[in-house]
PDB file of C-alpha atoms in Angstrom:
ATOM      1  CA  MET A   1       1.465  24.973   6.009  1.00 62.00           C
ATOM      2  CA  SER A   2      -0.224  24.241   9.323  1.00 66.00           C
ATOM      3  CA  PRO A   3       0.769  21.142  11.307  1.00 65.00           C
ATOM      4  CA  TRP A   4      -2.690  19.606  10.792  1.00 66.00           C
ATOM      5  CA  VAL A   5      -2.571  20.046   7.018  1.00 73.00           C
ATOM      6  CA  ALA A   6       0.999  18.742   6.962  1.00 74.00           C
ATOM      7  CA  HIS A   7      -0.071  15.679   8.978  1.00 70.00           C
ATOM      8  CA  PHE A   8      -2.422  14.638   6.174  1.00 71.00           C
ATOM      9  CA  ALA A   9      -0.358  15.903   3.240  1.00 76.00           C
ATOM     10  CA  ASN A  10       2.782  14.005   4.214  1.00 79.00           C
ATOM     11  CA  GLY A  11       1.032  10.685   4.817  1.00 79.00           C
ATOM     12  CA  ASN A  12       1.476  10.580   8.593  1.00 84.00           C
ATOM     13  CA  ALA A  13      -2.307  10.452   8.997  1.00 88.00           C
ATOM     14  CA  PHE A  14      -2.235   7.099   7.210  1.00 88.00           C
ATOM     15  CA  LEU A  15       0.399   5.744   9.555  1.00 90.00           C
ATOM     16  CA  ALA A  16      -1.560   6.956  12.579  1.00 91.00           C
ATOM     17  CA  GLY A  17      -4.787   5.483  11.210  1.00 91.00           C
ATOM     18  CA  ALA A  18      -3.221   2.105  10.474  1.00 90.00           C
ATOM     19  CA  VAL A  19      -1.763   1.980  13.987  1.00 91.00           C
ATOM     20  CA  LEU A  20      -5.189   2.726  15.495  1.00 91.00           C
ATOM     21  CA  VAL A  21      -6.811  -0.018  13.406  1.00 89.00           C
ATOM     22  CA  LEU A  22      -4.042  -2.372  14.476  1.00 87.00           C
ATOM     23  CA  ALA A  23      -4.537  -1.397  18.140  1.00 87.00           C
ATOM     24  CA  ALA A  24      -8.309  -1.932  17.903  1.00 84.00           C
ATOM     25  CA  CYS A  25      -7.868  -5.464  16.601  1.00 81.00           C
ATOM     26  CA  LEU A  26      -5.060  -6.411  18.979  1.00 81.00           C
ATOM     27  CA  ALA A  27      -7.192  -5.175  21.870  1.00 77.00           C
ATOM     28  CA  ALA A  28      -9.720  -7.872  20.989  1.00 71.00           C
ATOM     29  CA  PHE A  29      -7.230 -10.470  22.188  1.00 71.00           C
ATOM     30  CA  GLY A  30      -6.528  -8.756  25.516  1.00 64.00           C
ATOM     31  CA  GLN A  31      -8.224  -7.442  28.625  1.00 59.00           C
ATOM     32  CA  GLY A  32      -8.599  -4.084  30.310  1.00 58.00           C
ATOM     33  CA  PRO A  33     -10.106  -0.751  29.216  1.00 61.00           C
ATOM     34  CA  LEU A  34      -8.901  -1.014  25.611  1.00 62.00           C
ATOM     35  CA  ALA A  35     -10.591  -4.400  25.241  1.00 64.00           C
ATOM     36  CA  SER A  36     -13.991  -2.777  25.723  1.00 74.00           C
ATOM     37  CA  PRO A  37     -16.082  -3.164  22.538  1.00 71.00           C
ATOM     38  CA  ARG A  38     -16.978   0.528  22.593  1.00 77.00           C
ATOM     39  CA  VAL A  39     -13.327   1.615  22.857  1.00 82.00           C
ATOM     40  CA  ARG A  40     -12.276  -0.786  20.133  1.00 78.00           C
ATOM     41  CA  ARG A  41     -14.953   0.492  17.780  1.00 81.00           C
ATOM     42  CA  TRP A  42     -13.971   4.111  18.402  1.00 86.00           C
ATOM     43  CA  LEU A  43     -10.337   3.278  17.730  1.00 88.00           C
ATOM     44  CA  LEU A  44     -11.370   1.522  14.539  1.00 86.00           C
ATOM     45  CA  LEU A  45     -13.627   4.376  13.379  1.00 89.00           C
ATOM     46  CA  ILE A  46     -11.006   7.062  13.941  1.00 93.00           C
ATOM     47  CA  GLY A  47      -8.359   4.905  12.286  1.00 91.00           C
ATOM     48  CA  VAL A  48     -10.478   4.311   9.177  1.00 90.00           C
ATOM     49  CA  ILE A  49     -11.277   8.047   8.881  1.00 91.00           C
ATOM     50  CA  LEU A  50      -7.596   8.975   9.103  1.00 91.00           C
ATOM     51  CA  ILE A  51      -6.693   6.390   6.469  1.00 89.00           C
ATOM     52  CA  ALA A  52      -9.459   7.595   4.127  1.00 87.00           C
ATOM     53  CA  LEU A  53      -8.438  11.249   4.430  1.00 86.00           C
ATOM     54  CA  SER A  54      -4.711  10.572   4.072  1.00 86.00           C
ATOM     55  CA  THR A  55      -4.918  10.022   0.288  1.00 85.00           C
ATOM     56  CA  THR A  56      -2.367   7.221   0.431  1.00 89.00           C
ATOM     57  CA  PRO A  57      -2.127   5.388  -2.921  1.00 89.00           C
ATOM     58  CA  LEU A  58      -1.636   1.810  -1.801  1.00 88.00           C
ATOM     59  CA  PRO A  59      -2.710  -0.927  -4.254  1.00 88.00           C
ATOM     60  CA  TYR A  60      -6.475  -1.204  -4.739  1.00 87.00           C
ATOM     61  CA  TRP A  61      -6.416  -4.927  -3.959  1.00 90.00           C
ATOM     62  CA  LEU A  62      -4.849  -4.280  -0.565  1.00 90.00           C
ATOM     63  CA  TYR A  63      -7.501  -1.725   0.345  1.00 89.00           C
ATOM     64  CA  ALA A  64     -10.264  -4.049  -0.882  1.00 91.00           C
ATOM     65  CA  VAL A  65      -9.083  -7.043   1.165  1.00 91.00           C
ATOM     66  CA  TRP A  66      -8.448  -4.813   4.175  1.00 88.00           C
ATOM     67  CA  LEU A  67     -11.986  -3.394   3.964  1.00 89.00           C
ATOM     68  CA  VAL A  68     -13.597  -6.836   3.636  1.00 89.00           C
ATOM     69  CA  LEU A  69     -11.721  -8.094   6.691  1.00 86.00           C
ATOM     70  CA  LEU A  70     -12.616  -4.963   8.674  1.00 87.00           C
ATOM     71  CA  ILE A  71     -16.301  -5.329   7.876  1.00 87.00           C
ATOM     72  CA  GLY A  72     -16.128  -9.042   8.633  1.00 83.00           C
ATOM     73  CA  TRP A  73     -14.495  -8.367  11.995  1.00 80.00           C
ATOM     74  CA  VAL A  74     -17.014  -5.661  12.982  1.00 80.00           C
ATOM     75  CA  VAL A  75     -19.978  -7.906  12.099  1.00 81.00           C
ATOM     76  CA  ALA A  76     -18.489 -10.990  13.770  1.00 78.00           C
ATOM     77  CA  ASP A  77     -17.528  -8.980  16.842  1.00 74.00           C
ATOM     78  CA  ARG A  78     -21.161  -8.016  17.419  1.00 74.00           C
ATOM     79  CA  PHE A  79     -22.169 -11.682  17.478  1.00 70.00           C
ATOM     80  CA  ALA A  80     -19.188 -13.022  19.391  1.00 63.00           C
ATOM     81  CA  LYS A  81     -21.172 -14.311  22.356  1.00 64.00           C
ATOM     82  CA  SER A  82     -21.099 -17.910  21.166  1.00 65.00           C
ATOM     83  CA  SER A  83     -17.887 -19.907  20.892  1.00 68.00           C
ATOM     84  CA  ALA A  84     -18.284 -20.111  17.110  1.00 66.00           C
ATOM     85  CA  GLY A  85     -18.847 -16.353  16.919  1.00 62.00           C
ATOM     86  CA  ARG A  86     -15.742 -15.706  18.998  1.00 70.00           C
ATOM     87  CA  ARG A  87     -13.646 -17.895  16.708  1.00 75.00           C
ATOM     88  CA  VAL A  88     -14.870 -16.062  13.615  1.00 75.00           C
ATOM     89  CA  SER A  89     -14.281 -12.700  15.285  1.00 74.00           C
ATOM     90  CA  SER A  90     -10.761 -13.702  16.341  1.00 77.00           C
ATOM     91  CA  ALA A  91      -9.932 -14.972  12.854  1.00 82.00           C
ATOM     92  CA  ALA A  92     -11.177 -11.752  11.237  1.00 80.00           C
ATOM     93  CA  ALA A  93      -9.264  -9.634  13.786  1.00 80.00           C
ATOM     94  CA  ALA A  94      -6.108 -11.625  13.077  1.00 84.00           C
ATOM     95  CA  GLY A  95      -6.574 -11.017   9.361  1.00 85.00           C
ATOM     96  CA  VAL A  96      -6.928  -7.273   9.951  1.00 85.00           C
ATOM     97  CA  VAL A  97      -3.763  -7.306  12.070  1.00 86.00           C
ATOM     98  CA  VAL A  98      -1.831  -8.999   9.259  1.00 89.00           C
ATOM     99  CA  LEU A  99      -3.177  -6.642   6.572  1.00 88.00           C
ATOM    100  CA  SER A 100      -2.505  -3.597   8.770  1.00 87.00           C
ATOM    101  CA  GLY A 101       1.079  -4.739   9.191  1.00 89.00           C
ATOM    102  CA  ILE A 102       1.448  -5.284   5.446  1.00 90.00           C
ATOM    103  CA  ALA A 103       0.002  -1.812   4.756  1.00 89.00           C
ATOM    104  CA  LEU A 104       2.404  -0.162   7.197  1.00 89.00           C
ATOM    105  CA  VAL A 105       5.423  -1.965   5.743  1.00 90.00           C
ATOM    106  CA  TRP A 106       4.289  -1.230   2.177  1.00 89.00           C
ATOM    107  CA  GLU A 107       3.927   2.489   2.839  1.00 88.00           C
ATOM    108  CA  ALA A 108       7.201   2.585   4.754  1.00 87.00           C
ATOM    109  CA  SER A 109       8.912   1.149   1.660  1.00 86.00           C
ATOM    110  CA  THR A 110       7.995   4.333  -0.253  1.00 85.00           C
ATOM    111  CA  LEU A 111       9.974   6.583   2.091  1.00 82.00           C
ATOM    112  CA  HIS A 112      13.093   6.166  -0.051  1.00 83.00           C
ATOM    113  CA  PRO A 113      13.251   6.152  -3.859  1.00 85.00           C
ATOM    114  CA  ARG A 114      14.257   3.003  -5.682  1.00 81.00           C
ATOM    115  CA  SER A 115      18.024   2.604  -5.827  1.00 80.00           C
ATOM    116  CA  GLN A 116      19.696   3.373  -9.136  1.00 81.00           C
ATOM    117  CA  PRO A 117      23.303   2.969 -10.287  1.00 82.00           C
ATOM    118  CA  PRO A 118      25.234   6.221 -10.737  1.00 84.00           C
ATOM    119  CA  ALA A 119      24.722   8.084 -14.000  1.00 84.00           C
ATOM    120  CA  HIS A 120      27.589   8.389 -16.482  1.00 81.00           C
ATOM    121  CA  GLY A 121      26.967  12.110 -16.989  1.00 85.00           C
ATOM    122  CA  GLU A 122      27.440  14.729 -14.283  1.00 90.00           C
ATOM    123  CA  THR A 123      24.877  17.316 -15.417  1.00 95.00           C
ATOM    124  CA  VAL A 124      21.657  17.633 -13.399  1.00 96.00           C
ATOM    125  CA  TYR A 125      18.600  18.919 -15.279  1.00 97.00           C
ATOM    126  CA  VAL A 126      15.579  20.176 -13.348  1.00 97.00           C
ATOM    127  CA  ILE A 127      12.115  20.069 -14.919  1.00 97.00           C
ATOM    128  CA  GLY A 128       9.441  21.815 -12.906  1.00 96.00           C
ATOM    129  CA  ASP A 129       7.098  24.688 -12.166  1.00 95.00           C
ATOM    130  CA  SER A 130       7.382  27.811  -9.990  1.00 94.00           C
ATOM    131  CA  VAL A 131       8.473  25.746  -6.966  1.00 94.00           C
ATOM    132  CA  SER A 132      11.749  25.223  -8.829  1.00 95.00           C
ATOM    133  CA  ALA A 133      11.701  28.246 -11.149  1.00 93.00           C
ATOM    134  CA  GLY A 134      10.655  30.852  -8.590  1.00 89.00           C
ATOM    135  CA  MET A 135       8.112  33.524  -9.436  1.00 83.00           C
ATOM    136  CA  ASN A 136      10.175  35.660 -11.801  1.00 73.00           C
ATOM    137  CA  GLU A 137      11.825  37.456  -8.898  1.00 69.00           C
ATOM    138  CA  PRO A 138      15.495  38.072  -9.750  1.00 67.00           C
ATOM    139  CA  ILE A 139      16.405  38.581  -6.080  1.00 62.00           C
ATOM    140  CA  THR A 140      15.416  34.990  -5.215  1.00 73.00           C
ATOM    141  CA  GLU A 141      18.022  32.293  -5.768  1.00 91.00           C
ATOM    142  CA  THR A 142      16.098  29.113  -6.622  1.00 95.00           C
ATOM    143  CA  TRP A 143      16.935  25.798  -5.018  1.00 96.00           C
ATOM    144  CA  PRO A 144      18.635  24.422  -8.176  1.00 96.00           C
ATOM    145  CA  ALA A 145      20.885  27.527  -8.181  1.00 95.00           C
ATOM    146  CA  VAL A 146      21.569  27.163  -4.460  1.00 96.00           C
ATOM    147  CA  MET A 147      22.422  23.490  -4.927  1.00 96.00           C
ATOM    148  CA  SER A 148      24.713  24.263  -7.850  1.00 96.00           C
ATOM    149  CA  ARG A 149      26.623  26.859  -5.839  1.00 95.00           C
ATOM    150  CA  ARG A 150      26.661  25.065  -2.496  1.00 96.00           C
ATOM    151  CA  TYR A 151      27.651  21.631  -3.768  1.00 95.00           C
ATOM    152  CA  GLU A 152      29.580  22.716  -6.881  1.00 93.00           C
ATOM    153  CA  ALA A 153      27.231  20.709  -9.080  1.00 94.00           C
ATOM    154  CA  ASN A 154      26.501  21.295 -12.745  1.00 95.00           C
ATOM    155  CA  VAL A 155      22.765  22.079 -12.605  1.00 96.00           C
ATOM    156  CA  VAL A 156      20.640  23.260 -15.541  1.00 96.00           C
ATOM    157  CA  ASN A 157      17.288  24.611 -14.353  1.00 96.00           C
ATOM    158  CA  LEU A 158      14.665  24.223 -17.104  1.00 96.00           C
ATOM    159  CA  ALA A 159      11.709  24.871 -14.784  1.00 96.00           C
ATOM    160  CA  GLU A 160       9.160  27.536 -15.698  1.00 95.00           C
ATOM    161  CA  PRO A 161       6.443  29.267 -13.615  1.00 94.00           C
ATOM    162  CA  GLY A 162       2.982  27.874 -14.338  1.00 94.00           C
ATOM    163  CA  ALA A 163       4.293  24.685 -15.945  1.00 96.00           C
ATOM    164  CA  THR A 164       2.116  21.580 -16.150  1.00 96.00           C
ATOM    165  CA  THR A 165       2.867  17.974 -17.020  1.00 96.00           C
ATOM    166  CA  LYS A 166       1.884  18.798 -20.607  1.00 95.00           C
ATOM    167  CA  SER A 167       4.010  21.925 -20.994  1.00 95.00           C
ATOM    168  CA  ALA A 168       6.927  20.256 -19.189  1.00 96.00           C
ATOM    169  CA  ILE A 169       7.479  18.139 -22.310  1.00 95.00           C
ATOM    170  CA  GLU A 170       8.830  21.300 -23.919  1.00 94.00           C
ATOM    171  CA  GLN A 171      11.259  21.639 -21.015  1.00 95.00           C
ATOM    172  CA  ALA A 172      12.379  18.064 -21.602  1.00 94.00           C
ATOM    173  CA  ALA A 173      13.385  19.044 -25.130  1.00 91.00           C
ATOM    174  CA  GLY A 174      16.037  21.259 -23.538  1.00 91.00           C
ATOM    175  CA  ILE A 175      17.920  18.277 -22.103  1.00 93.00           C
ATOM    176  CA  GLU A 176      20.993  18.092 -24.298  1.00 89.00           C
ATOM    177  CA  ALA A 177      22.910  15.279 -22.621  1.00 88.00           C
ATOM    178  CA  GLU A 178      22.036  11.630 -23.144  1.00 88.00           C
ATOM    179  CA  ALA A 179      23.843  10.637 -19.937  1.00 91.00           C
ATOM    180  CA  CYS A 180      22.673  12.827 -17.061  1.00 94.00           C
ATOM    181  CA  VAL A 181      20.446  13.107 -14.001  1.00 96.00           C
ATOM    182  CA  VAL A 182      16.941  14.517 -14.435  1.00 97.00           C
ATOM    183  CA  VAL A 183      14.844  15.776 -11.522  1.00 97.00           C
ATOM    184  CA  ILE A 184      11.106  16.227 -12.142  1.00 97.00           C
ATOM    185  CA  GLU A 185       9.050  18.487  -9.868  1.00 97.00           C
ATOM    186  CA  ILE A 186       5.701  18.856 -11.614  1.00 96.00           C
ATOM    187  CA  GLY A 187       1.961  18.361 -11.195  1.00 95.00           C
ATOM    188  CA  GLY A 188       0.940  21.050  -8.720  1.00 93.00           C
ATOM    189  CA  ASN A 189      -0.631  23.247 -11.395  1.00 95.00           C
ATOM    190  CA  ASP A 190      -2.462  20.261 -12.885  1.00 95.00           C
ATOM    191  CA  LEU A 191      -3.910  19.531  -9.472  1.00 93.00           C
ATOM    192  CA  LEU A 192      -4.879  23.148  -8.727  1.00 91.00           C
ATOM    193  CA  SER A 193      -6.581  23.489 -12.116  1.00 93.00           C
ATOM    194  CA  GLY A 194      -8.705  20.406 -11.462  1.00 91.00           C
ATOM    195  CA  LEU A 195      -7.260  18.378 -14.331  1.00 94.00           C
ATOM    196  CA  PRO A 196      -8.954  14.943 -14.375  1.00 95.00           C
ATOM    197  CA  ALA A 197      -6.689  12.227 -13.014  1.00 94.00           C
ATOM    198  CA  GLY A 198      -6.905  10.264 -16.272  1.00 95.00           C
ATOM    199  CA  GLU A 199      -5.511  13.192 -18.245  1.00 96.00           C
ATOM    200  CA  PHE A 200      -2.833  13.761 -15.612  1.00 96.00           C
ATOM    201  CA  ARG A 201      -1.756  10.128 -15.954  1.00 97.00           C
ATOM    202  CA  GLN A 202      -1.666  10.358 -19.751  1.00 97.00           C
ATOM    203  CA  GLN A 203       0.378  13.570 -19.752  1.00 97.00           C
ATOM    204  CA  LEU A 204       2.770  12.316 -17.066  1.00 97.00           C
ATOM    205  CA  ARG A 205       3.285   9.133 -19.082  1.00 97.00           C
ATOM    206  CA  SER A 206       4.166  11.228 -22.149  1.00 96.00           C
ATOM    207  CA  LEU A 207       6.610  13.312 -20.107  1.00 97.00           C
ATOM    208  CA  LEU A 208       8.353  10.269 -18.628  1.00 97.00           C
ATOM    209  CA  ALA A 209       8.484   8.567 -22.032  1.00 96.00           C
ATOM    210  CA  THR A 210      10.254  11.666 -23.357  1.00 95.00           C
ATOM    211  CA  VAL A 211      12.686  12.011 -20.449  1.00 96.00           C
ATOM    212  CA  CYS A 212      13.549   8.422 -19.585  1.00 94.00           C
ATOM    213  CA  ARG A 213      16.374   7.113 -21.755  1.00 91.00           C
ATOM    214  CA  PRO A 214      19.018   4.427 -21.166  1.00 89.00           C
ATOM    215  CA  GLY A 215      21.794   6.814 -20.161  1.00 87.00           C
ATOM    216  CA  ARG A 216      19.750   8.866 -17.715  1.00 92.00           C
ATOM    217  CA  ARG A 217      18.824   8.589 -14.050  1.00 94.00           C
ATOM    218  CA  VAL A 218      15.452  10.154 -13.319  1.00 96.00           C
ATOM    219  CA  LEU A 219      14.085  11.290  -9.957  1.00 96.00           C
ATOM    220  CA  MET A 220      10.537  12.587  -9.464  1.00 97.00           C
ATOM    221  CA  MET A 221       9.083  14.431  -6.483  1.00 96.00           C
ATOM    222  CA  GLU A 222       5.834  12.939  -5.191  1.00 95.00           C
ATOM    223  CA  LEU A 223       2.937  15.377  -4.847  1.00 92.00           C
ATOM    224  CA  PRO A 224       1.281  16.100  -1.479  1.00 90.00           C
ATOM    225  CA  LEU A 225      -2.414  15.507  -2.199  1.00 87.00           C
ATOM    226  CA  PRO A 226      -5.801  16.625  -0.830  1.00 83.00           C
ATOM    227  CA  PRO A 227      -8.282  13.811   0.018  1.00 80.00           C
ATOM    228  CA  THR A 228     -10.117  13.720  -3.332  1.00 78.00           C
ATOM    229  CA  TYR A 229      -7.002  13.422  -5.503  1.00 86.00           C
ATOM    230  CA  VAL A 230      -5.686  10.002  -4.562  1.00 90.00           C
ATOM    231  CA  ALA A 231      -5.787   8.983  -8.244  1.00 92.00           C
ATOM    232  CA  TYR A 232      -2.939  11.440  -8.846  1.00 94.00           C
ATOM    233  CA  GLY A 233      -0.893   9.515  -6.307  1.00 93.00           C
ATOM    234  CA  PHE A 234      -1.694   6.198  -7.964  1.00 94.00           C
ATOM    235  CA  ALA A 235      -0.592   7.632 -11.315  1.00 95.00           C
ATOM    236  CA  GLN A 236       2.723   8.890  -9.953  1.00 96.00           C
ATOM    237  CA  ARG A 237       3.597   5.711  -8.106  1.00 95.00           C
ATOM    238  CA  GLU A 238       2.560   3.321 -10.861  1.00 95.00           C
ATOM    239  CA  LEU A 239       4.293   5.270 -13.622  1.00 96.00           C
ATOM    240  CA  ALA A 240       7.414   5.697 -11.489  1.00 96.00           C
ATOM    241  CA  ALA A 241       7.564   1.906 -11.145  1.00 94.00           C
ATOM    242  CA  GLU A 242       6.849   1.362 -14.852  1.00 95.00           C
ATOM    243  CA  PHE A 243       9.601   3.750 -16.014  1.00 95.00           C
ATOM    244  CA  LYS A 244      11.989   2.821 -13.160  1.00 94.00           C
ATOM    245  CA  VAL A 245      11.995   6.386 -11.856  1.00 95.00           C
ATOM    246  CA  GLY A 246      13.155   7.141  -8.324  1.00 95.00           C
ATOM    247  CA  LEU A 247      10.129   8.630  -6.551  1.00 95.00           C
ATOM    248  CA  ILE A 248      11.051  11.023  -3.749  1.00 95.00           C
ATOM    249  CA  SER A 249       8.463  10.744  -0.971  1.00 92.00           C
ATOM    250  CA  LYS A 250       5.949  13.569  -0.562  1.00 92.00           C
ATOM    251  CA  ARG A 251       7.192  13.783   3.028  1.00 90.00           C
ATOM    252  CA  GLU A 252      10.266  15.635   1.758  1.00 91.00           C
ATOM    253  CA  PHE A 253       8.122  18.189  -0.053  1.00 90.00           C
ATOM    254  CA  VAL A 254       5.909  18.700   2.990  1.00 90.00           C
ATOM    255  CA  ARG A 255       8.910  18.849   5.304  1.00 90.00           C
ATOM    256  CA  VAL A 256      10.060  21.941   3.412  1.00 92.00           C
ATOM    257  CA  LEU A 257       6.615  23.543   3.000  1.00 90.00           C
ATOM    258  CA  SER A 258       5.805  23.132   6.689  1.00 89.00           C
ATOM    259  CA  THR A 259       9.073  24.641   7.924  1.00 91.00           C
ATOM    260  CA  SER A 260       8.732  28.107   9.431  1.00 89.00           C
ATOM    261  CA  ASP A 261       9.500  30.932   6.939  1.00 91.00           C
ATOM    262  CA  ALA A 262      10.081  28.422   4.117  1.00 92.00           C
ATOM    263  CA  THR A 263       7.265  29.747   1.896  1.00 90.00           C
ATOM    264  CA  VAL A 264       5.845  33.120   0.939  1.00 88.00           C
ATOM    265  CA  ASP A 265       2.273  31.907   0.472  1.00 84.00           C
ATOM    266  CA  GLY A 266       2.160  28.306   1.710  1.00 82.00           C
ATOM    267  CA  VAL A 267       3.363  26.860  -1.610  1.00 86.00           C
ATOM    268  CA  HIS A 268       6.018  29.041  -3.263  1.00 89.00           C
ATOM    269  CA  LEU A 269       9.402  28.943  -1.611  1.00 93.00           C
ATOM    270  CA  SER A 270      11.072  31.818   0.160  1.00 92.00           C
ATOM    271  CA  PRO A 271      14.880  32.201   0.087  1.00 93.00           C
ATOM    272  CA  ALA A 272      15.000  30.069   3.250  1.00 94.00           C
ATOM    273  CA  GLY A 273      12.754  27.487   1.587  1.00 94.00           C
ATOM    274  CA  HIS A 274      14.914  27.308  -1.542  1.00 95.00           C
ATOM    275  CA  SER A 275      17.974  26.824   0.670  1.00 96.00           C
ATOM    276  CA  LEU A 276      16.295  24.010   2.594  1.00 96.00           C
ATOM    277  CA  MET A 277      14.973  22.368  -0.583  1.00 96.00           C
ATOM    278  CA  ALA A 278      18.470  22.389  -2.067  1.00 96.00           C
ATOM    279  CA  ASP A 279      19.809  20.483   0.930  1.00 96.00           C
ATOM    280  CA  ARG A 280      16.898  18.017   1.014  1.00 95.00           C
ATOM    281  CA  MET A 281      17.132  17.285  -2.715  1.00 96.00           C
ATOM    282  CA  TRP A 282      20.919  16.931  -2.732  1.00 96.00           C
ATOM    283  CA  GLN A 283      20.721  13.883  -0.478  1.00 95.00           C
ATOM    284  CA  TYR A 284      18.840  12.086  -3.280  1.00 95.00           C
ATOM    285  CA  ILE A 285      20.736  13.541  -6.223  1.00 95.00           C
ATOM    286  CA  GLU A 286      24.263  12.951  -4.923  1.00 94.00           C
ATOM    287  CA  PRO A 287      23.983   9.104  -4.875  1.00 93.00           C
ATOM    288  CA  VAL A 288      23.085   8.981  -8.603  1.00 92.00           C
ATOM    289  CA  LEU A 289      25.891  11.252  -9.735  1.00 92.00           C
ATOM    290  CA  PRO A 290      29.191   9.760 -10.952  1.00 87.00           C
ATOM    291  CA  ALA A 291      31.306   8.826  -7.949  1.00 69.00           C
ATOM    292  CA  THR A 292      34.071  11.267  -8.857  1.00 55.00           C
ATOM    293  CA  VAL A 293      31.595  14.154  -8.954  1.00 56.00           C
ATOM    294  CA  ALA A 294      29.721  13.212  -5.776  1.00 53.00           C
ATOM    295  CA  SER A 295      32.960  12.968  -3.797  1.00 51.00           C
ATOM    296  CA  ASP A 296      34.373  16.338  -4.913  1.00 52.00           C
TER     297      ASP A 296
END
């Protein structure tokens, strides 16, 4: 994965865009080259484009209020020659600054999954597609196998190549323990096949309803998304909150995919990629294992 693609896939484009919008509005209160209307408008334009292309699923209401304030500031700024116009422009700019700060803090809060108490069972089940199952190559040790060996964990890999959110329900039937940790890595094949976001949401809901039970701790990997699939992100985040699932930021996924020699085709993991994924995932799995297991 190229650095430019990774920049958008991991959400960093959103952070950069929000900072540029914030800088454009703060510049309105200062002096110097950045305070120039032309510079401020360029900063704002580039920032808005980066935010739009970043496919960041923040709440719709936040985006709506943010957009109204941005438009209000741009319009008021063009008529800020009078004292009344300057006051309106300053008020709108201040509102954008506040909303930009809220957006940055909100997105930053998604960098770590919601905290969960340790599970009572020590078995880790993995539900997923070829990222976790490999591509039927016996010479490749998948990341669940690497994690099991490296950290002496009891890992059952139920993942299958080509799996979707719908077919993953069959994998969920293979979870024998009521008290356990379940890791879900799914959705890439739904996305690549062009499955409508509404169907993706419905199928993901069915999967989570099947997996999530009182004695289990569930973690789900967030999907890196292209610009037109933000609804997938909304579905994952909203359902993760509804079912109290720990959502592992897409930045972890992209961190692995963008590492040199970590993939064989940009998506499927190489032996080095499986090794790296095992280490990245263990830092989230270990805290939800029973304390006696995690400390061994």
